[in-house]
Amino acid sequence: MTTKPKIAIVGGGPGGLMLARLLLLRGLEPIVFERDRHADDRPQGGSLDLHAETGQRAMRLAGLEQEFRAAARPEDQGDRLYDQNGVLLFDRDGAGDNRPEIDRTALRQILLNSLPSATVRWTSKVDVVTPHKEGGCDVVAGGASERFDIVVGADGAWSRVRPLLSDAKPLYEGVTLVEFGFDAERHPKIDALVGGGKMFAVGDNRVLIAQRNGHHHIRGYAGLRIPEQAARDWMMTGPDRIRALLRDAFAGWASALTDIVESGDFIGVRPLHALPISHRWRSRAGITLLGDAAHLMSPFSGEGVNLALADAADLAEALAAPKGWERVAAYESIMMQRARPAAEGAAEGLNSSISSNGVAAVLDHYRERLAG
Ligand SMILES: Cc1cc2nc3c(=O)[nH]c(=O)nc-3n(C[C@H](O)[C@H](O)[C@H](O)COP(=O)(O)OP(=O)(O)OC[C@H]3O[C@@H](n4cnc5c(N)ncnc54)[C@H](O)[C@@H]3O)c2cc1C
């Protein structure tokens, strides 16, 4: 391999774009293959909180801390917990916390603005990556094939790169979220329900969530346990029928809470999947993974994007070092160690938030977190 390897990053999500930025700062010139047609091709999803030692650290290393602070919402770090009758059991405003929220679209835009336009190849869905015995891989996207020394799979849950390293597949977690959107000004009751951050209402194997986003938006989620086939069917079902199904599932809940399902704009059905917690692979020259492609977990630990950004920071450092490839195995080991407790936390968070124990266990968890 030459001192300046040719690097393909498959996937222009937060992890892939952060890696591209950090490699460019170190004099390397990666190409990002992204299947979206442009930055606004599809809604990017809700708000993310960046943690000091992972997400925020990566933004700092990328020289983008100022841009992050300008777009972040430190005022939206509060937590509320309700029972299914709408009784408020826990309320803290989060003032002084250091996990500022940022809209996913804003984060992606900050990263995109930091890259030369030629770095990201839009409308470039990677179909196949073919490794060669003599080293390097052909990356096939949109019918064109190009040889790279190093391929990084930053292509999320259903990665096309991961099968070159591991047989692991994301498994359905038994829980599906249905997502809704609100304009806070048009929905003052939802606005009041959420408080200064996000709210959970927890009942028997069900949860209603609402979270403040930027620009007066609020995202709402109804979460419940349904079989995998039902989740697939729901994905093919129209909003009116979904609302009727949720009306049945949340019958008896306070109307102030079910308003999330009744009055929100339907966005989509999201079955939650995760890779096995101990997912690992034997290091293979020229191919590696970062972010969800490596350690997909449910959003119940709030760590996914933070891990993706931290992975990008560590991998950029490894790749930019002399004989960088030799350091990638060490990167993979650190990444796997970091992801494991987060994946355990995500599984535990999901199973305690959506369980037959109802709200009591969640309230204990909130109080423990506050105490310690
Ligand atoms: C409902 C929900 C809420 C969440 N909330 C939080 C939260 O509060 N905090 C948190 O830290 N995390 C949260 N997460 C998790 C977080 O979104 C992910 O962990 C994070 O986006 C992972 O980043 P990534 O760059 O690894 O992958 P992704 O964000 O999935 O990006 C992958 C990119 O690859 C592209 N791509 C995929 N396949 C191909 C292909 N074949 N060719 C080319 N491009 C391809 C995709 O279009 C995408 O742009 C949440 C997830 C969900 C579903």
Short mmCIF file of C-alpha atoms and ligand atoms in Angstrom, two decimals:
data_model
loop_
_atom_site.label_atom_id
_atom_site.label_comp_id
_atom_site.label_asym_id
_atom_site.label_seq_id
_atom_site.Cartn_x
_atom_site.Cartn_y
_atom_site.Cartn_z
CA MET A 1 0.00 0.00 0.00
CA THR A 2 1.27 3.52 -0.79
CA THR A 3 1.63 6.09 2.00
CA LYS A 4 -1.61 7.69 0.77
CA PRO A 5 -4.13 4.85 0.55
CA LYS A 6 -7.25 5.19 -1.55
CA ILE A 7 -10.15 5.00 0.91
CA ALA A 8 -13.85 4.35 0.20
CA ILE A 9 -16.37 5.10 2.93
CA VAL A 10 -19.69 3.39 2.25
CA GLY A 11 -22.45 5.50 3.85
CA GLY A 12 -22.76 9.25 4.43
CA GLY A 13 -24.45 9.18 7.84
CA PRO A 14 -22.88 10.91 10.85
CA GLY A 15 -20.17 8.24 11.25
CA GLY A 16 -19.10 8.13 7.59
CA LEU A 17 -19.07 11.92 7.17
CA MET A 18 -17.14 12.43 10.41
CA LEU A 19 -14.52 9.91 9.23
CA ALA A 20 -14.25 11.73 5.88
CA ARG A 21 -13.76 15.07 7.64
CA LEU A 22 -11.08 13.76 9.99
CA LEU A 23 -9.19 11.97 7.19
CA LEU A 24 -9.22 15.12 5.07
CA LEU A 25 -7.78 17.08 7.99
CA ARG A 26 -4.94 14.53 8.00
CA GLY A 27 -4.22 14.92 4.29
CA LEU A 28 -6.06 11.81 3.05
CA GLU A 29 -8.74 12.07 0.36
CA PRO A 30 -11.53 9.57 0.97
CA ILE A 31 -14.62 9.14 -1.19
CA VAL A 32 -18.01 8.73 0.51
CA PHE A 33 -20.59 6.64 -1.37
CA GLU A 34 -24.11 7.64 -0.27
CA ARG A 35 -27.32 6.17 -1.65
CA ASP A 36 -29.40 9.32 -0.95
CA ARG A 37 -29.76 11.66 -3.93
CA HIS A 38 -28.91 14.75 -1.85
CA ALA A 39 -28.81 15.97 1.76
CA ASP A 40 -32.58 16.58 1.96
CA ASP A 41 -33.60 13.40 0.13
CA ARG A 42 -35.41 11.93 3.15
CA PRO A 43 -36.20 13.05 6.70
CA GLN A 44 -33.13 12.23 8.79
CA GLY A 45 -35.00 11.49 12.02
CA GLY A 46 -35.19 13.16 15.41
CA SER A 47 -32.98 14.88 17.90
CA LEU A 48 -29.66 13.44 19.16
CA ASP A 49 -27.75 14.31 22.32
CA LEU A 50 -23.98 14.44 21.96
CA HIS A 51 -21.96 13.22 24.94
CA ALA A 52 -18.76 14.91 26.14
CA GLU A 53 -16.23 12.09 25.71
CA THR A 54 -17.55 10.65 22.46
CA GLY A 55 -19.78 12.78 20.18
CA GLN A 56 -18.61 16.18 21.43
CA ARG A 57 -14.96 15.08 21.45
CA ALA A 58 -15.22 14.05 17.80
CA MET A 59 -16.78 17.41 16.87
CA ARG A 60 -13.89 19.13 18.64
CA LEU A 61 -11.26 17.04 16.82
CA ALA A 62 -13.02 17.85 13.55
CA GLY A 63 -12.74 21.57 14.29
CA LEU A 64 -16.52 21.84 14.28
CA GLU A 65 -17.23 22.59 17.94
CA GLN A 66 -18.32 26.17 17.24
CA GLU A 67 -20.75 25.05 14.53
CA PHE A 68 -22.09 22.36 16.88
CA ARG A 69 -22.62 24.84 19.76
CA ALA A 70 -24.40 27.25 17.40
CA ALA A 71 -26.88 24.56 16.30
CA ALA A 72 -27.21 22.65 19.61
CA ARG A 73 -30.04 23.05 22.11
CA PRO A 74 -28.67 22.78 25.68
CA GLU A 75 -32.08 23.95 26.94
CA ASP A 76 -33.75 20.71 25.80
CA GLN A 77 -32.11 18.20 28.16
CA GLY A 78 -35.05 17.73 30.54
CA ASP A 79 -36.79 14.42 31.37
CA ARG A 80 -40.35 13.70 32.37
CA LEU A 81 -41.98 10.41 33.32
CA TYR A 82 -45.75 9.84 33.43
CA ASP A 83 -47.82 6.79 34.27
CA GLN A 84 -50.52 5.71 31.84
CA ASN A 85 -53.12 7.80 33.69
CA GLY A 86 -51.15 10.90 32.87
CA VAL A 87 -49.82 11.40 36.43
CA LEU A 88 -46.43 13.12 36.34
CA LEU A 89 -44.06 11.01 38.47
CA PHE A 90 -40.69 12.54 37.63
CA ASP A 91 -39.70 15.94 36.26
CA ARG A 92 -36.26 17.45 35.94
CA ASP A 93 -35.27 20.31 33.67
CA GLY A 94 -31.74 19.05 32.90
CA ALA A 95 -30.23 22.52 33.47
CA GLY A 96 -26.47 22.19 33.78
CA ASP A 97 -26.30 18.81 32.01
CA ASN A 98 -23.68 18.50 29.30
CA ARG A 99 -25.50 16.49 26.65
CA PRO A 100 -26.86 19.17 24.32
CA GLU A 101 -29.40 18.07 21.73
CA ILE A 102 -28.95 18.65 18.02
CA ASP A 103 -31.27 17.82 15.13
CA ARG A 104 -29.94 15.00 13.00
CA THR A 105 -30.38 17.10 9.85
CA ALA A 106 -28.36 19.94 11.38
CA LEU A 107 -25.56 17.58 12.43
CA ARG A 108 -25.36 16.04 8.96
CA GLN A 109 -25.35 19.49 7.36
CA ILE A 110 -22.49 20.72 9.58
CA LEU A 111 -20.43 17.71 8.53
CA LEU A 112 -21.35 18.10 4.84
CA ASN A 113 -20.45 21.81 4.90
CA SER A 114 -16.99 20.86 6.16
CA LEU A 115 -16.25 18.64 3.12
CA PRO A 116 -15.31 19.54 -0.47
CA SER A 117 -18.37 18.76 -2.62
CA ALA A 118 -16.46 16.08 -4.58
CA THR A 119 -15.93 14.01 -1.42
CA VAL A 120 -19.52 12.75 -1.27
CA ARG A 121 -20.89 10.85 -4.25
CA TRP A 122 -24.68 11.12 -3.96
CA THR A 123 -27.06 8.63 -5.64
CA SER A 124 -24.33 6.02 -5.17
CA LYS A 125 -25.84 2.98 -3.54
CA VAL A 126 -23.09 0.41 -3.13
CA ASP A 127 -24.36 -2.95 -4.37
CA VAL A 128 -21.25 -5.07 -4.04
CA VAL A 129 -17.79 -4.87 -2.51
CA THR A 130 -15.41 -7.48 -3.93
CA PRO A 131 -12.09 -8.08 -2.14
CA HIS A 132 -9.04 -9.14 -4.18
CA LYS A 133 -6.43 -11.69 -3.15
CA GLU A 134 -3.61 -9.27 -3.95
CA GLY A 135 -5.23 -6.59 -1.74
CA GLY A 136 -7.82 -3.88 -2.22
CA CYS A 137 -11.51 -4.11 -3.07
CA ASP A 138 -13.71 -3.22 -6.01
CA VAL A 139 -16.62 -1.04 -4.94
CA VAL A 140 -19.58 -1.31 -7.32
CA ALA A 141 -22.13 1.53 -7.17
CA GLY A 142 -24.68 2.49 -9.80
CA GLY A 143 -23.12 0.10 -12.32
CA ALA A 144 -19.62 1.60 -12.03
CA SER A 145 -16.74 -0.22 -10.38
CA GLU A 146 -13.69 1.33 -8.76
CA ARG A 147 -10.70 -0.18 -6.90
CA PHE A 148 -9.84 1.06 -3.38
CA ASP A 149 -7.09 0.07 -0.93
CA ILE A 150 -9.40 0.38 2.07
CA VAL A 151 -13.19 0.12 2.38
CA VAL A 152 -14.98 1.31 5.51
CA GLY A 153 -18.56 0.15 6.03
CA ALA A 154 -20.37 3.12 7.60
CA ASP A 155 -23.62 2.04 5.98
CA GLY A 156 -25.76 1.48 9.04
CA ALA A 157 -28.06 -1.33 10.15
CA TRP A 158 -28.27 -3.25 6.88
CA SER A 159 -24.62 -2.80 5.89
CA ARG A 160 -23.44 -4.23 2.56
CA VAL A 161 -19.87 -4.33 3.88
CA ARG A 162 -20.49 -6.24 7.13
CA PRO A 163 -21.04 -9.66 5.45
CA LEU A 164 -17.39 -9.55 4.29
CA LEU A 165 -16.35 -9.68 7.94
CA SER A 166 -19.08 -11.44 9.85
CA ASP A 167 -22.20 -13.59 9.50
CA ALA A 168 -24.07 -11.57 12.14
CA LYS A 169 -27.44 -10.12 11.16
CA PRO A 170 -29.60 -7.60 13.02
CA LEU A 171 -32.36 -9.34 14.99
CA TYR A 172 -35.79 -7.90 15.71
CA GLU A 173 -35.96 -6.76 19.34
CA GLY A 174 -39.68 -7.51 19.70
CA VAL A 175 -40.55 -3.80 19.91
CA THR A 176 -41.83 -1.46 17.20
CA LEU A 177 -42.00 2.33 17.34
CA VAL A 178 -44.56 4.31 15.36
CA GLU A 179 -43.32 7.84 14.76
CA PHE A 180 -45.36 11.06 14.62
CA GLY A 181 -44.44 14.72 14.07
CA PHE A 182 -45.91 17.90 15.60
CA ASP A 183 -45.54 21.61 15.16
CA ALA A 184 -45.35 22.74 18.81
CA GLU A 185 -47.16 25.99 18.09
CA ARG A 186 -50.11 24.18 16.53
CA HIS A 187 -50.21 21.59 19.35
CA PRO A 188 -49.99 23.52 22.65
CA LYS A 189 -51.18 20.51 24.71
CA ILE A 190 -48.39 18.29 23.37
CA ASP A 191 -45.98 21.21 23.86
CA ALA A 192 -47.01 21.42 27.54
CA LEU A 193 -46.83 17.62 27.99
CA VAL A 194 -43.22 17.36 26.79
CA GLY A 195 -41.69 19.99 29.07
CA GLY A 196 -38.08 21.01 28.37
CA GLY A 197 -36.76 17.92 26.61
CA LYS A 198 -38.46 14.57 26.37
CA MET A 199 -41.23 12.67 28.12
CA PHE A 200 -41.96 8.99 28.55
CA ALA A 201 -45.35 7.60 29.59
CA VAL A 202 -44.99 3.96 30.59
CA GLY A 203 -47.63 1.26 31.01
CA ASP A 204 -47.90 -2.50 30.64
CA ASN A 205 -45.57 -3.36 27.72
CA ARG A 206 -46.30 -0.02 26.08
CA VAL A 207 -44.72 3.40 25.98
CA LEU A 208 -45.58 6.81 24.56
CA ILE A 209 -42.65 9.17 24.01
CA ALA A 210 -42.41 12.77 22.85
CA GLN A 211 -39.21 14.72 22.31
CA ARG A 212 -38.53 18.33 21.52
CA ASN A 213 -36.63 18.98 18.26
CA GLY A 214 -35.38 22.26 16.79
CA HIS A 215 -37.54 24.77 14.89
CA HIS A 216 -40.60 24.22 17.18
CA HIS A 217 -40.94 20.59 16.15
CA ILE A 218 -41.77 17.69 18.43
CA ARG A 219 -41.36 14.00 17.57
CA GLY A 220 -43.72 11.50 19.14
CA TYR A 221 -43.37 7.70 19.32
CA ALA A 222 -45.77 4.95 20.32
CA GLY A 223 -43.79 1.85 21.31
CA LEU A 224 -45.22 -1.62 21.84
CA ARG A 225 -44.40 -5.30 21.62
CA ILE A 226 -45.69 -6.92 18.43
CA PRO A 227 -44.45 -9.98 16.54
CA GLU A 228 -41.99 -9.48 13.70
CA GLN A 229 -44.50 -10.39 11.00
CA ALA A 230 -47.01 -7.90 12.44
CA ALA A 231 -44.29 -5.22 12.38
CA ARG A 232 -43.69 -5.98 8.67
CA ASP A 233 -47.44 -5.76 8.01
CA TRP A 234 -47.69 -2.46 9.88
CA MET A 235 -44.92 -1.05 7.66
CA MET A 236 -47.19 -1.67 4.64
CA THR A 237 -50.28 -0.19 6.34
CA GLY A 238 -51.69 3.32 5.91
CA PRO A 239 -51.81 5.95 8.67
CA ASP A 240 -55.58 5.63 9.40
CA ARG A 241 -55.36 1.90 10.05
CA ILE A 242 -52.16 2.33 12.13
CA ARG A 243 -53.93 4.94 14.24
CA ALA A 244 -56.86 2.54 14.76
CA LEU A 245 -54.48 -0.27 15.81
CA LEU A 246 -52.76 2.07 18.28
CA ARG A 247 -56.14 3.28 19.61
CA ASP A 248 -56.87 -0.34 20.57
CA ALA A 249 -53.38 -0.93 21.97
CA PHE A 250 -53.52 2.19 24.17
CA ALA A 251 -57.21 1.89 25.19
CA GLY A 252 -57.71 3.13 28.76
CA TRP A 253 -54.68 5.47 28.72
CA ALA A 254 -55.23 9.16 29.57
CA SER A 255 -56.39 11.14 26.54
CA ALA A 256 -53.71 13.78 27.24
CA LEU A 257 -51.18 11.04 26.39
CA THR A 258 -52.96 9.29 23.52
CA ASP A 259 -53.21 12.71 21.89
CA ILE A 260 -49.68 11.84 20.67
CA VAL A 261 -51.21 9.12 18.48
CA GLU A 262 -54.44 10.95 17.63
CA SER A 263 -53.17 14.37 16.62
CA GLY A 264 -49.63 13.86 15.27
CA ASP A 265 -48.67 13.70 11.60
CA PHE A 266 -47.86 10.05 10.88
CA ILE A 267 -44.19 9.63 9.89
CA GLY A 268 -43.49 5.89 9.84
CA VAL A 269 -43.29 2.47 11.48
CA ARG A 270 -39.86 1.50 12.84
CA PRO A 271 -39.29 -2.06 14.05
CA LEU A 272 -36.23 -2.02 16.34
CA HIS A 273 -33.32 -4.31 15.50
CA ALA A 274 -29.97 -4.96 17.13
CA LEU A 275 -26.81 -6.91 16.37
CA PRO A 276 -25.71 -9.46 18.99
CA ILE A 277 -24.18 -7.58 21.94
CA SER A 278 -20.85 -9.35 21.63
CA HIS A 279 -20.63 -8.84 17.84
CA ARG A 280 -16.99 -9.10 16.76
CA TRP A 281 -15.01 -10.34 13.79
CA ARG A 282 -11.51 -11.40 12.86
CA SER A 283 -9.65 -8.39 11.46
CA ARG A 284 -9.27 -8.51 7.67
CA ALA A 285 -6.82 -6.35 5.73
CA GLY A 286 -8.44 -3.48 3.83
CA ILE A 287 -12.00 -3.75 5.23
CA THR A 288 -13.49 -2.46 8.45
CA LEU A 289 -16.72 -1.08 9.94
CA LEU A 290 -17.89 1.75 12.15
CA GLY A 291 -21.11 2.90 13.81
CA ASP A 292 -24.37 1.00 13.40
CA ALA A 293 -22.81 -1.27 10.77
CA ALA A 294 -20.57 -2.62 13.54
CA HIS A 295 -22.78 -2.42 16.63
CA LEU A 296 -26.42 -1.66 15.87
CA MET A 297 -28.45 -1.32 19.07
CA SER A 298 -31.87 0.00 20.01
CA PRO A 299 -32.04 3.76 20.71
CA PHE A 300 -32.78 3.12 24.40
CA SER A 301 -29.21 3.87 25.51
CA GLY A 302 -28.97 7.12 23.50
CA GLU A 303 -25.43 6.11 22.53
CA GLY A 304 -25.67 5.11 18.85
CA VAL A 305 -24.58 8.33 17.19
CA ASN A 306 -22.05 9.03 19.92
CA LEU A 307 -20.40 5.67 19.30
CA ALA A 308 -20.43 6.24 15.52
CA LEU A 309 -18.64 9.60 15.95
CA ALA A 310 -16.15 8.17 18.46
CA ASP A 311 -15.42 5.24 16.11
CA ALA A 312 -14.75 7.73 13.29
CA ALA A 313 -12.28 9.66 15.47
CA ASP A 314 -10.35 6.52 16.45
CA LEU A 315 -10.37 5.05 12.95
CA ALA A 316 -9.16 8.31 11.37
CA GLU A 317 -6.23 8.34 13.79
CA ALA A 318 -5.37 4.72 12.97
CA LEU A 319 -5.63 5.14 9.18
CA ALA A 320 -3.57 8.32 9.14
CA ALA A 321 -0.67 6.77 11.09
CA PRO A 322 2.35 5.32 9.24
CA LYS A 323 1.47 1.70 8.32
CA GLY A 324 -2.05 2.69 9.36
CA TRP A 325 -3.62 -0.60 8.43
CA GLU A 326 -1.68 -2.38 11.19
CA ARG A 327 -3.41 -0.13 13.73
CA VAL A 328 -6.90 -0.87 12.52
CA ALA A 329 -7.09 -4.15 14.46
CA ALA A 330 -6.41 -2.14 17.64
CA TYR A 331 -9.14 0.34 16.61
CA GLU A 332 -11.58 -2.56 16.16
CA SER A 333 -10.78 -3.94 19.57
CA ILE A 334 -11.27 -0.55 21.31
CA MET A 335 -14.48 0.04 19.35
CA MET A 336 -15.91 -3.33 20.37
CA GLN A 337 -15.03 -2.76 24.03
CA ARG A 338 -16.66 0.69 23.97
CA ALA A 339 -19.82 -0.57 22.27
CA ARG A 340 -20.46 -3.51 24.55
CA PRO A 341 -21.67 -1.67 27.71
CA ALA A 342 -23.72 0.69 25.53
CA ALA A 343 -25.39 -2.28 23.81
CA GLU A 344 -26.07 -3.91 27.18
CA GLY A 345 -27.55 -0.60 28.39
CA ALA A 346 -29.72 -0.33 25.28
CA ALA A 347 -31.09 -3.87 25.73
CA GLU A 348 -31.75 -3.25 29.42
CA GLY A 349 -33.30 0.18 28.73
CA LEU A 350 -35.65 -1.29 26.14
CA ASN A 351 -36.63 -4.25 28.33
CA SER A 352 -37.28 -2.13 31.42
CA SER A 353 -39.12 0.66 29.56
CA ILE A 354 -41.41 -1.74 27.71
CA SER A 355 -42.21 -4.50 30.18
CA SER A 356 -45.00 -6.00 32.23
CA ASN A 357 -43.45 -4.30 35.31
CA GLY A 358 -44.95 -1.04 34.06
CA VAL A 359 -43.72 2.32 35.25
CA ALA A 360 -42.29 1.40 38.68
CA ALA A 361 -39.00 -0.03 37.39
CA VAL A 362 -38.49 2.96 35.10
CA LEU A 363 -39.10 5.41 37.94
CA ASP A 364 -36.49 3.59 40.05
CA HIS A 365 -34.05 3.85 37.17
CA TYR A 366 -34.65 7.63 36.79
CA ARG A 367 -34.15 8.15 40.54
CA GLU A 368 -30.97 6.05 40.60
CA ARG A 369 -29.55 8.04 37.69
CA LEU A 370 -30.34 11.28 39.51
CA ALA A 371 -28.70 10.02 42.71
CA GLY A 372 -25.56 8.77 41.17
C1 LIG B 1 -35.90 6.16 16.40
C2 LIG B 1 -34.41 6.29 16.66
C3 LIG B 1 -33.97 7.18 17.62
C4 LIG B 1 -32.59 7.30 17.89
N1 LIG B 1 -32.19 8.16 18.86
C5 LIG B 1 -30.87 8.24 19.17
C6 LIG B 1 -30.41 9.14 20.19
O1 LIG B 1 -31.20 9.85 20.82
N2 LIG B 1 -29.08 9.19 20.47
C7 LIG B 1 -28.18 8.42 19.78
O2 LIG B 1 -26.97 8.49 20.07
N3 LIG B 1 -28.57 7.57 18.80
C8 LIG B 1 -29.89 7.47 18.48
N4 LIG B 1 -30.28 6.62 17.49
C9 LIG B 1 -29.26 5.81 16.81
C10 LIG B 1 -28.52 6.63 15.77
O3 LIG B 1 -29.45 7.18 14.86
C11 LIG B 1 -27.53 5.74 15.01
O4 LIG B 1 -26.76 5.02 15.94
C12 LIG B 1 -26.60 6.58 14.12
O5 LIG B 1 -27.34 7.26 13.14
C13 LIG B 1 -25.55 5.68 13.48
O6 LIG B 1 -24.80 6.42 12.56
P1 LIG B 1 -24.09 5.71 11.33
O7 LIG B 1 -23.37 6.79 10.60
O8 LIG B 1 -23.32 4.54 11.83
O9 LIG B 1 -25.27 5.08 10.45
P2 LIG B 1 -26.53 5.75 9.76
O10 LIG B 1 -26.95 6.98 10.46
O11 LIG B 1 -27.54 4.65 9.62
O12 LIG B 1 -26.02 6.17 8.32
C14 LIG B 1 -25.78 5.20 7.31
C15 LIG B 1 -25.77 5.90 5.96
O13 LIG B 1 -25.42 4.93 4.98
C16 LIG B 1 -26.25 5.08 3.85
N5 LIG B 1 -26.29 3.77 3.20
C17 LIG B 1 -26.85 2.61 3.65
N6 LIG B 1 -26.63 1.61 2.79
C18 LIG B 1 -25.91 2.13 1.78
C19 LIG B 1 -25.37 1.57 0.59
N7 LIG B 1 -25.52 0.27 0.27
N8 LIG B 1 -24.67 2.38 -0.25
C20 LIG B 1 -24.49 3.70 0.06
N9 LIG B 1 -25.00 4.29 1.17
C21 LIG B 1 -25.68 3.50 2.01
C22 LIG B 1 -27.58 5.54 4.42
O14 LIG B 1 -28.38 6.21 3.47
C23 LIG B 1 -27.12 6.48 5.55
O15 LIG B 1 -26.96 7.79 5.12
C24 LIG B 1 -31.65 6.49 17.19
C25 LIG B 1 -32.09 5.59 16.21
C26 LIG B 1 -33.46 5.49 15.95
C27 LIG B 1 -33.92 4.49 14.91
#
